[in-house]
Coordinates of C-alpha atoms in Angstrom, one line a residue:
Chain W
M1 CA -6.5 -33.0 -0.1
K2 CA -10.0 -31.3 -1.1
D3 CA -11.5 -31.9 2.4
E4 CA -8.3 -31.1 4.4
K5 CA -8.5 -27.9 6.8
F6 CA -7.0 -24.8 5.3
G7 CA -3.7 -24.0 6.5
C8 CA -3.0 -27.6 7.6
R9 CA 0.7 -27.6 6.8
K10 CA 2.6 -24.8 8.3
S11 CA 5.6 -24.5 10.5
Y12 CA 4.8 -25.4 14.0
S13 CA 7.1 -27.1 16.3
E14 CA 6.8 -28.0 20.0
P15 CA 9.9 -28.0 22.5
G16 CA 11.5 -31.3 22.7
P17 CA 14.4 -33.2 21.3
G18 CA 14.8 -33.8 18.0
D19 CA 12.6 -31.3 16.1
G20 CA 15.7 -30.0 13.9
G21 CA 16.7 -33.5 13.0
R22 CA 19.4 -35.7 14.2
T23 CA 21.7 -32.7 14.4
G24 CA 24.6 -34.8 16.2
S25 CA 25.7 -35.7 12.5
W26 CA 26.8 -31.8 12.0
R27 CA 29.6 -32.4 14.7
V28 CA 33.2 -32.2 13.8
L29 CA 34.5 -32.0 17.3
R30 CA 32.9 -34.0 20.1
P31 CA 33.0 -32.7 23.8
V32 CA 34.2 -35.1 26.3
I33 CA 34.1 -34.7 29.9
D34 CA 36.6 -35.6 32.3
L35 CA 35.2 -36.8 35.5
T36 CA 38.1 -36.6 37.4
K37 CA 38.2 -32.9 36.8
C38 CA 34.3 -32.0 36.6
I39 CA 33.2 -30.3 39.8
P40 CA 29.8 -32.2 40.4
A41 CA 31.4 -35.5 39.8
K42 CA 34.2 -34.8 42.1
K43 CA 32.0 -33.7 44.9
N44 CA 29.3 -36.3 44.0
K45 CA 26.6 -33.6 44.7
P46 CA 24.7 -31.0 42.4
A47 CA 27.1 -28.1 41.7
C48 CA 28.6 -25.8 39.1
F49 CA 26.4 -26.9 36.0
T50 CA 28.1 -24.0 34.1
C51 CA 28.1 -26.4 30.9
W52 CA 24.4 -27.0 31.3
L53 CA 23.8 -23.5 31.7
Y54 CA 25.5 -22.4 28.6
C55 CA 24.8 -25.3 26.2
P56 CA 22.6 -23.5 23.4
D57 CA 21.1 -26.7 22.4
G58 CA 20.0 -28.0 25.7
V59 CA 21.8 -31.4 25.3
I60 CA 23.9 -31.3 28.8
S61 CA 21.8 -32.8 31.6
K62 CA 21.8 -31.3 35.0
T63 CA 22.7 -34.5 36.7
V64 CA 25.6 -36.0 38.8
P65 CA 27.7 -36.4 36.7
P66 CA 26.5 -34.2 33.8
T67 CA 26.0 -36.2 30.5
I68 CA 26.0 -35.1 26.9
D69 CA 23.6 -36.3 24.4
Y70 CA 25.5 -36.8 21.3
E71 CA 22.6 -37.4 19.0
Y72 CA 21.9 -33.7 19.0
C73 CA 25.3 -32.0 20.4
K74 CA 26.3 -30.0 17.4
G75 CA 29.9 -29.5 18.9
C76 CA 30.0 -25.9 19.3
E77 CA 32.5 -26.0 22.0
I78 CA 30.9 -23.5 24.2
C79 CA 30.8 -26.1 27.3
A80 CA 34.5 -26.6 26.7
E81 CA 35.1 -22.9 26.9
E82 CA 33.2 -22.2 29.6
C83 CA 34.0 -25.1 32.1
P84 CA 35.8 -23.5 34.9
V85 CA 38.1 -26.3 35.6
G86 CA 38.9 -27.2 32.1
A87 CA 37.1 -30.6 32.6
I88 CA 35.7 -30.6 28.9
T89 CA 38.0 -31.5 26.1
M90 CA 37.0 -31.3 22.4
I91 CA 38.1 -34.3 20.4
E92 CA 38.2 -34.9 16.6
E93 CA 35.1 -36.9 15.7
S94 CA 37.2 -38.7 13.0
I95 CA 39.7 -40.1 15.6
L96 CA 36.8 -41.3 17.8
I97 CA 35.2 -42.9 14.9
M98 CA 38.2 -44.7 13.9
E99 CA 38.9 -46.0 17.7
E100 CA 35.2 -47.1 17.7
E101 CA 35.5 -48.9 14.4
E102 CA 38.7 -50.8 15.8
Chain M
M1 CA -28.5 3.5 8.7
H2 CA -27.6 5.3 5.6
I3 CA -24.8 8.2 6.0
I4 CA -22.7 10.1 3.7
E5 CA -19.1 9.9 4.6
S6 CA -15.7 9.2 3.0
G7 CA -14.4 6.0 1.8
N8 CA -11.9 6.0 4.5
V9 CA -14.6 6.3 7.2
A10 CA -16.5 3.5 5.4
A11 CA -13.4 1.2 6.0
A12 CA -13.0 2.3 9.5
L13 CA -16.6 1.4 10.3
G14 CA -16.3 -2.0 8.8
V15 CA -13.3 -2.4 10.9
K16 CA -15.2 -1.4 14.0
L17 CA -18.3 -3.6 12.9
A18 CA -15.9 -6.6 12.7
G19 CA -14.9 -6.2 16.2
V20 CA -11.2 -6.0 15.5
Q21 CA -9.1 -6.3 18.6
V22 CA -5.6 -5.0 17.6
I23 CA -4.8 -2.3 15.0
A24 CA -1.1 -1.3 14.4
A25 CA -0.5 1.5 12.0
Y26 CA 2.1 4.1 10.8
P27 CA 0.3 7.4 10.8
I28 CA 2.3 9.5 8.3
T29 CA 2.5 9.7 4.5
P30 CA 1.4 7.8 2.4
Q31 CA -1.1 6.8 5.3
T32 CA -4.5 8.0 5.0
P33 CA -7.2 9.4 7.3
L34 CA -8.7 5.7 7.7
T35 CA -6.2 5.1 10.7
E36 CA -7.1 8.5 12.3
K37 CA -10.5 7.5 12.3
L38 CA -9.9 4.2 13.9
S39 CA -7.7 5.9 16.5
E40 CA -10.6 8.3 17.2
L41 CA -12.9 5.4 17.5
V42 CA -10.5 3.4 20.0
D43 CA -9.7 6.7 22.0
S44 CA -13.5 7.7 22.4
G45 CA -14.3 4.1 23.6
D46 CA -16.6 3.5 20.7
M47 CA -14.2 0.6 19.7
K48 CA -12.6 -1.8 22.5
A49 CA -9.5 -2.5 20.5
E50 CA -5.8 -2.0 21.2
Y51 CA -4.3 0.6 18.8
I52 CA -0.7 0.5 18.7
P53 CA 1.1 3.4 16.7
V54 CA 4.5 2.2 15.3
E55 CA 7.5 3.8 13.8
S56 CA 7.1 2.2 10.4
E57 CA 4.9 0.2 8.0
H58 CA 7.4 -2.8 8.5
S59 CA 6.7 -2.5 12.2
A60 CA 3.0 -2.1 11.7
L61 CA 2.6 -5.4 10.1
S62 CA 5.2 -7.1 12.4
V63 CA 2.9 -6.2 15.3
C64 CA -0.1 -7.5 13.4
I65 CA 1.7 -10.7 12.9
A66 CA 2.4 -11.0 16.5
A67 CA -1.1 -9.9 17.6
S68 CA -2.6 -12.4 15.2
S69 CA -0.2 -15.3 16.3
A70 CA -1.7 -14.7 19.7
G71 CA -5.0 -15.2 18.5
S72 CA -6.5 -11.6 17.9
R73 CA -8.6 -10.4 15.0
T74 CA -5.9 -7.9 13.5
F75 CA -6.1 -5.0 11.1
T76 CA -3.8 -2.5 9.6
A77 CA -4.0 -0.1 6.6
T78 CA -1.3 1.4 4.3
S79 CA -0.7 2.8 1.0
A80 CA 1.9 2.9 -1.9
N81 CA 5.7 3.1 -0.6
G82 CA 4.2 2.2 2.9
L83 CA 2.9 -1.2 1.4
L84 CA 6.3 -1.6 -0.2
Y85 CA 8.2 -1.2 3.0
M86 CA 6.0 -4.2 4.3
N87 CA 7.1 -6.5 1.5
E88 CA 9.2 -8.6 3.7
Q89 CA 6.5 -9.1 6.5
L90 CA 3.7 -9.4 3.8
H91 CA 5.6 -12.7 2.8
W92 CA 5.9 -13.7 6.5
A93 CA 2.1 -13.3 7.1
A94 CA 1.0 -15.2 4.3
G95 CA 3.6 -18.0 5.0
A96 CA 2.6 -18.1 8.7
R97 CA -0.9 -18.4 7.5
L98 CA -2.3 -15.4 9.6
P99 CA -5.7 -14.2 8.8
I100 CA -4.7 -10.4 8.9
V101 CA -6.9 -8.1 7.0
M102 CA -5.4 -4.8 5.6
C103 CA -7.0 -1.9 3.6
V104 CA -4.7 -0.8 0.7
V105 CA -5.7 2.6 -0.3
N106 CA -4.2 2.3 -4.0
R107 CA -1.8 5.2 -4.7
G108 CA 1.1 5.4 -7.3
V109 CA 4.8 4.5 -5.8
G110 CA 7.8 6.6 -6.1
A111 CA 10.2 7.3 -7.5
P112 CA 9.2 10.2 -8.4
W113 CA 7.1 10.7 -5.3
T114 CA 3.3 10.7 -5.9
V115 CA 0.4 10.6 -3.4
W116 CA -2.3 10.1 -6.3
N117 CA -4.3 7.2 -7.4
D118 CA -3.1 4.1 -9.5
H119 CA -2.8 0.3 -8.8
Q120 CA 1.0 -0.2 -8.9
D121 CA 1.3 -0.6 -5.1
A122 CA -1.0 -3.6 -4.6
I123 CA -0.4 -5.2 -8.0
S124 CA 3.4 -5.2 -7.4
Q125 CA 2.6 -7.3 -4.1
R126 CA 0.9 -9.9 -6.3
D127 CA 2.8 -12.9 -5.4
T128 CA 3.3 -12.5 -1.6
G129 CA 0.5 -15.1 -1.0
W130 CA -2.0 -12.3 0.2
I131 CA -5.7 -12.6 -1.2
Q132 CA -6.5 -9.2 -3.0
L133 CA -10.0 -7.9 -3.2
Y134 CA -10.9 -4.8 -4.9
A135 CA -13.9 -2.3 -4.0
C136 CA -15.5 -0.1 -6.5
D137 CA -17.5 2.4 -4.2
H138 CA -18.0 3.2 -0.6
Q139 CA -20.6 0.4 0.1
Q140 CA -18.4 -2.2 -1.3
I141 CA -15.6 -0.9 1.0
I142 CA -17.3 -1.5 4.1
D143 CA -18.9 -4.5 2.9
T144 CA -15.7 -5.9 1.7
V145 CA -13.8 -5.3 5.1
L146 CA -16.5 -7.6 6.7
K147 CA -16.3 -10.5 3.9
A148 CA -12.5 -10.1 4.1
F149 CA -12.4 -11.1 7.9
C150 CA -14.8 -14.0 7.2
L151 CA -12.7 -15.0 4.2
A152 CA -9.2 -14.8 6.1
E153 CA -10.2 -16.6 9.1
T154 CA -12.0 -19.2 7.1
V155 CA -9.1 -19.8 4.6
S156 CA -6.1 -19.1 7.1
S157 CA -4.6 -16.5 4.9
P158 CA -4.3 -12.7 5.0
V159 CA -6.4 -10.4 2.8
M160 CA -5.9 -7.0 1.4
V161 CA -8.8 -4.9 0.9
C162 CA -8.0 -2.5 -2.1
Y163 CA -9.9 0.8 -3.0
D164 CA -8.9 3.7 -5.0
G165 CA -6.7 6.5 -3.4
Y166 CA -8.6 9.9 -3.5
I167 CA -11.2 8.7 -5.9
L168 CA -12.7 6.6 -3.3
S169 CA -10.8 7.2 -0.1
H170 CA -11.3 10.8 0.3
T171 CA -14.6 11.6 -1.5
Y172 CA -17.9 11.6 0.2
M173 CA -20.8 9.2 -0.8
P174 CA -23.9 7.8 0.8
F175 CA -23.5 4.0 2.0
E176 CA -25.4 1.9 4.4
I177 CA -23.9 0.8 7.6
P178 CA -24.6 -2.8 8.2
H179 CA -26.6 -3.5 11.6
E180 CA -24.6 -5.0 14.4
D181 CA -26.8 -8.1 14.8
A182 CA -26.6 -8.9 11.2
V183 CA -22.6 -8.7 11.4
Q184 CA -22.7 -10.9 14.4
Q185 CA -24.7 -13.5 12.2
F186 CA -22.5 -13.1 9.3
L187 CA -18.9 -13.0 11.2
P188 CA -18.5 -15.2 14.0
P189 CA -15.7 -14.5 16.5
F190 CA -12.2 -15.4 15.7
T191 CA -11.3 -18.8 17.1
P192 CA -7.7 -19.8 15.9
E193 CA -6.8 -23.3 15.9
Y194 CA -3.5 -22.4 17.7
K195 CA -2.6 -19.3 19.5
L196 CA 0.5 -18.3 21.3
D197 CA 0.2 -19.4 24.9
P198 CA 2.8 -19.4 27.3
K199 CA 1.3 -22.6 29.0
F200 CA 1.9 -24.6 25.5
P201 CA 5.0 -23.2 24.2
A202 CA 5.7 -23.7 20.5
N203 CA 8.1 -22.4 17.8
L204 CA 6.5 -20.9 14.8
N205 CA 8.1 -20.7 11.5
T206 CA 11.5 -21.7 12.5
V207 CA 14.2 -22.7 10.3
T208 CA 12.7 -25.5 8.1
L209 CA 14.8 -27.8 6.5
P210 CA 14.6 -28.7 2.6
D211 CA 13.2 -32.2 3.4
P212 CA 10.3 -33.0 5.8
R213 CA 11.6 -34.4 9.3
P214 CA 10.0 -36.0 12.2
D215 CA 8.8 -33.7 14.8
V216 CA 9.1 -34.3 18.7
R217 CA 6.2 -36.8 18.5
G218 CA 7.8 -38.7 15.6
E219 CA 5.4 -37.5 13.2
L220 CA 6.5 -36.3 9.9
A221 CA 6.4 -32.3 9.8
P222 CA 6.0 -30.6 6.5
G223 CA 9.2 -29.4 4.7
Y224 CA 9.5 -25.9 3.1
M225 CA 8.0 -27.0 -0.1
E226 CA 5.0 -28.8 1.3
I227 CA 4.1 -25.5 3.2
R228 CA 4.4 -23.5 0.0
H229 CA 2.5 -26.0 -1.9
N230 CA -0.1 -26.0 0.6
L231 CA -0.3 -22.2 0.5
H232 CA -0.7 -22.3 -3.2
M233 CA -3.5 -25.0 -3.2
D234 CA -5.3 -23.3 -0.3
M235 CA -5.4 -20.1 -2.3
R236 CA -6.8 -22.0 -5.4
R237 CA -9.5 -23.6 -3.2
S238 CA -10.1 -20.1 -1.6
L239 CA -12.1 -19.2 -4.8
D240 CA -14.7 -21.6 -3.6
V241 CA -14.9 -19.9 -0.4
I242 CA -15.0 -16.4 -1.8
A243 CA -18.1 -17.4 -3.8
D244 CA -19.6 -19.2 -0.5
I245 CA -19.1 -16.1 1.7
E246 CA -20.6 -13.8 -1.2
T247 CA -23.8 -15.9 -0.9
K248 CA -23.9 -15.9 2.8
F249 CA -23.4 -11.9 2.7
T250 CA -26.3 -11.6 0.2
D251 CA -28.5 -13.8 2.4
V252 CA -27.8 -11.8 5.4
F253 CA -27.5 -8.1 4.0
G254 CA -29.4 -8.3 0.7
R255 CA -26.6 -6.9 -1.2
G256 CA -23.8 -8.2 -3.5
G257 CA -23.9 -11.5 -5.3
T258 CA -21.1 -11.0 -7.6
P259 CA -18.0 -12.5 -6.0
F260 CA -15.6 -12.4 -8.9
I261 CA -16.7 -10.1 -11.8
E262 CA -19.4 -7.5 -11.5
P263 CA -21.0 -7.4 -14.8
Y264 CA -22.9 -4.2 -16.3
R265 CA -24.8 -4.6 -19.6
C266 CA -22.5 -7.8 -20.3
E267 CA -25.2 -10.3 -21.3
D268 CA -25.8 -9.3 -24.9
A269 CA -22.5 -7.5 -25.3
D270 CA -20.1 -8.5 -28.2
Y271 CA -17.4 -6.4 -26.5
V272 CA -16.6 -6.2 -22.7
A273 CA -14.2 -3.5 -20.9
V274 CA -12.5 -5.1 -17.9
C275 CA -10.6 -3.4 -15.1
L276 CA -10.1 -3.3 -11.4
G277 CA -11.5 -0.8 -8.8
S278 CA -13.6 2.2 -9.2
L279 CA -12.9 2.8 -13.0
S280 CA -15.6 0.0 -13.6
Y281 CA -18.3 2.4 -12.3
H282 CA -17.0 5.2 -14.3
L283 CA -17.3 3.1 -17.3
R284 CA -20.7 2.6 -16.9
D285 CA -21.5 5.9 -18.1
V286 CA -19.4 5.5 -21.2
I287 CA -21.2 2.2 -21.9
D288 CA -24.6 3.7 -21.9
M289 CA -23.2 6.5 -24.2
L290 CA -21.9 3.8 -26.7
R291 CA -25.1 1.6 -26.3
E292 CA -27.0 4.5 -27.6
E293 CA -24.7 4.7 -30.6
G294 CA -25.6 1.0 -31.1
V295 CA -22.1 -0.5 -30.0
A296 CA -22.9 -3.8 -28.2
I297 CA -20.6 -3.4 -25.3
G298 CA -20.7 -4.0 -21.5
V299 CA -18.3 -3.5 -18.7
A300 CA -16.9 -5.9 -16.0
G301 CA -15.3 -4.9 -12.7
L302 CA -13.0 -7.8 -11.3
R303 CA -13.5 -8.0 -7.6
V304 CA -10.6 -10.5 -6.9
Y305 CA -7.1 -10.4 -8.5
R306 CA -5.6 -13.2 -6.3
P307 CA -6.3 -15.9 -6.2
F308 CA -7.1 -15.3 -9.9
P309 CA -10.7 -16.1 -11.0
D310 CA -9.6 -17.6 -14.2
Q311 CA -12.6 -20.2 -14.4
A312 CA -15.0 -17.2 -13.8
I313 CA -13.1 -15.2 -16.6
R314 CA -13.5 -18.2 -19.0
D315 CA -17.2 -18.7 -18.1
A316 CA -18.2 -15.0 -18.5
F317 CA -16.0 -14.0 -21.6
S318 CA -14.9 -17.0 -23.7
H319 CA -17.7 -16.4 -26.2
K320 CA -17.3 -12.6 -26.5
K321 CA -15.8 -11.0 -29.7
G322 CA -13.2 -8.7 -27.8
L323 CA -12.2 -7.8 -24.2
I324 CA -10.6 -4.4 -23.6
V325 CA -8.6 -4.3 -20.3
F326 CA -7.8 -0.9 -18.7
E327 CA -5.0 -0.9 -16.0
K328 CA -3.5 1.6 -13.8
A329 CA -0.4 -0.6 -13.4
L330 CA 2.4 -1.9 -15.5
S331 CA 4.8 -4.8 -15.5
Y332 CA 7.5 -2.9 -16.7
G333 CA 9.1 -4.1 -20.1
Y334 CA 6.2 -6.2 -21.0
E335 CA 2.3 -5.1 -20.6
G336 CA -0.4 -4.6 -18.1
P337 CA -0.3 -7.4 -15.5
L338 CA -4.2 -8.0 -15.6
Y339 CA -3.9 -8.0 -19.6
A340 CA -1.1 -10.8 -19.3
D341 CA -3.4 -12.9 -16.6
I342 CA -6.6 -12.4 -18.8
K343 CA -4.9 -13.6 -22.0
A344 CA -3.4 -16.6 -20.1
A345 CA -6.8 -17.6 -18.7
L346 CA -8.2 -17.7 -22.1
Y347 CA -5.4 -19.4 -23.8
A348 CA -7.0 -22.9 -23.7
V349 CA -10.2 -21.5 -25.2
S350 CA -10.6 -22.1 -29.0
D351 CA -12.0 -19.1 -31.0
R352 CA -11.1 -16.8 -28.0
P353 CA -11.9 -13.2 -27.9
T354 CA -9.4 -10.7 -29.1
V355 CA -7.9 -8.8 -26.0
R356 CA -6.7 -5.1 -25.9
N357 CA -4.7 -3.4 -23.2
Y358 CA -4.8 0.3 -22.3
I359 CA -2.8 1.7 -19.6
L360 CA -4.2 5.0 -18.0
G361 CA -4.7 7.1 -14.8
L362 CA -1.0 6.5 -13.5
G363 CA 0.0 8.7 -10.5
G364 CA -3.6 10.2 -10.6
R365 CA -3.7 11.3 -14.2
E366 CA -7.3 12.3 -15.1
I367 CA -9.3 9.9 -17.0
K368 CA -11.8 11.5 -19.2
T369 CA -15.1 9.9 -20.4
T370 CA -14.3 11.1 -23.8
Q371 CA -11.1 9.3 -23.8
L372 CA -12.6 6.0 -22.6
A373 CA -15.3 6.3 -25.3
A374 CA -12.8 6.9 -27.8
A375 CA -10.7 3.9 -26.8
L376 CA -13.5 1.6 -26.7
R377 CA -15.0 2.8 -30.0
E378 CA -11.7 2.0 -31.7
S379 CA -11.7 -1.4 -29.8
C380 CA -15.1 -2.4 -31.0
Q381 CA -14.3 -2.3 -34.9
V382 CA -14.0 -5.7 -36.3
S383 CA -10.5 -4.8 -37.7
A384 CA -9.1 -3.8 -34.2
G385 CA -7.8 -7.2 -33.3
S386 CA -5.6 -7.5 -30.0
T387 CA -3.0 -5.1 -29.0
D388 CA 0.6 -6.0 -29.5
V389 CA 2.0 -3.6 -27.0
P390 CA -0.4 -1.6 -24.3
E391 CA -1.7 1.7 -25.4
F392 CA -1.5 4.6 -23.1
I393 CA -4.5 6.8 -22.6
G394 CA -3.9 10.6 -21.6
L395 CA -0.2 10.6 -22.4
K396 CA 0.8 14.0 -23.1
M397 CA 4.0 14.3 -25.1

């Protein structure tokens, strides 16, 4: 401790996933993408990506099809609200957990 | 070079010599001509700095926080209610560990409105995490500004340079302007370990969870409590740095040498008067007067208020019969804050000196030599003992 640099403990974070902890555990509702409705999935080419653009946590990939990183998705529902074709549905986490356990 | 100028000009010339890159200040009451002088120096090209006038003291310090985060040597100045308006950002600057230097020209705070000198403004910001240095005359103002940048950048903490409003800020006294070459030798350029850079984006002082958590590299990042503990421990360790910087300053400039306590006729004294700021020099005349009367008394000016130099106080005063603490501030509902701190520092000393507390000069109330002499004569009687409650000097009611 004595030889430590001054100010060695302060708040500094680099951009990247997970700096705020595993925030996926905060989620009550899980966004699930219906690939039969999702525009890039249906056309099989890069398109739309409205969900990727609006996601405040940057957990939706700009890929075909888009995928959601549930490790960090907080379940804010913005993607479901913004999807122009209603491809994203919010499902109760508790129901999905029970299904996964069965 | 020796010149005769105001305390504010002494501060401004110190800031110029320190090669400050960004100055942000609010120009209206309770601000002093210090910032006017700086704006003149920048406008005339004598000083190559960015001068950012802002609409409030809160904004002034916010700009300094941003500029310092971007790696600039940064300065601001304020007084009284302006300092209080900065309160939130004072905590922020210290928590962010930014080496900002600020002159606080000490004035009383409203209500009721006052512009005259006392220490309530700076003292009330004691627990913001800023280092507080106090100057006693014009020479110490310019010297302390230089030491403050050296200290702030060494310990990654902001520093206030406090000096008495009007008594020092607006009066004219001779002082020496340190030579530029010597200043360069004393104060190296500011090289921050990290500075804001679009090429390496980072999030500074974001929401910090109660517990440490792994960062993006998987290394454990400190939690809020670790960051606070580190600030406190670094403040304590800063006492050693303050002493080292004083030694370095004396080596380069041949002045100074008393980092914590500046004693006058204390060596063989049974009683010592203690205070912050210019009052300690005023008291020297009173000490000389009492010495002629045969009273074994001295005076000690405290140069650092936070971190509190408790060990230096024990070393200097443990064996004295009595201390008399004069203060231009109050912890309402208790006593003088410096008095409380000094008593606490002496608690572990067996056979410790008695400690008395006098409050004086609030809101610029005149302090008369005869009043100081009377208080000291009374305090130096064996029967005097410690004061239970602070006594007020010069109260008219």
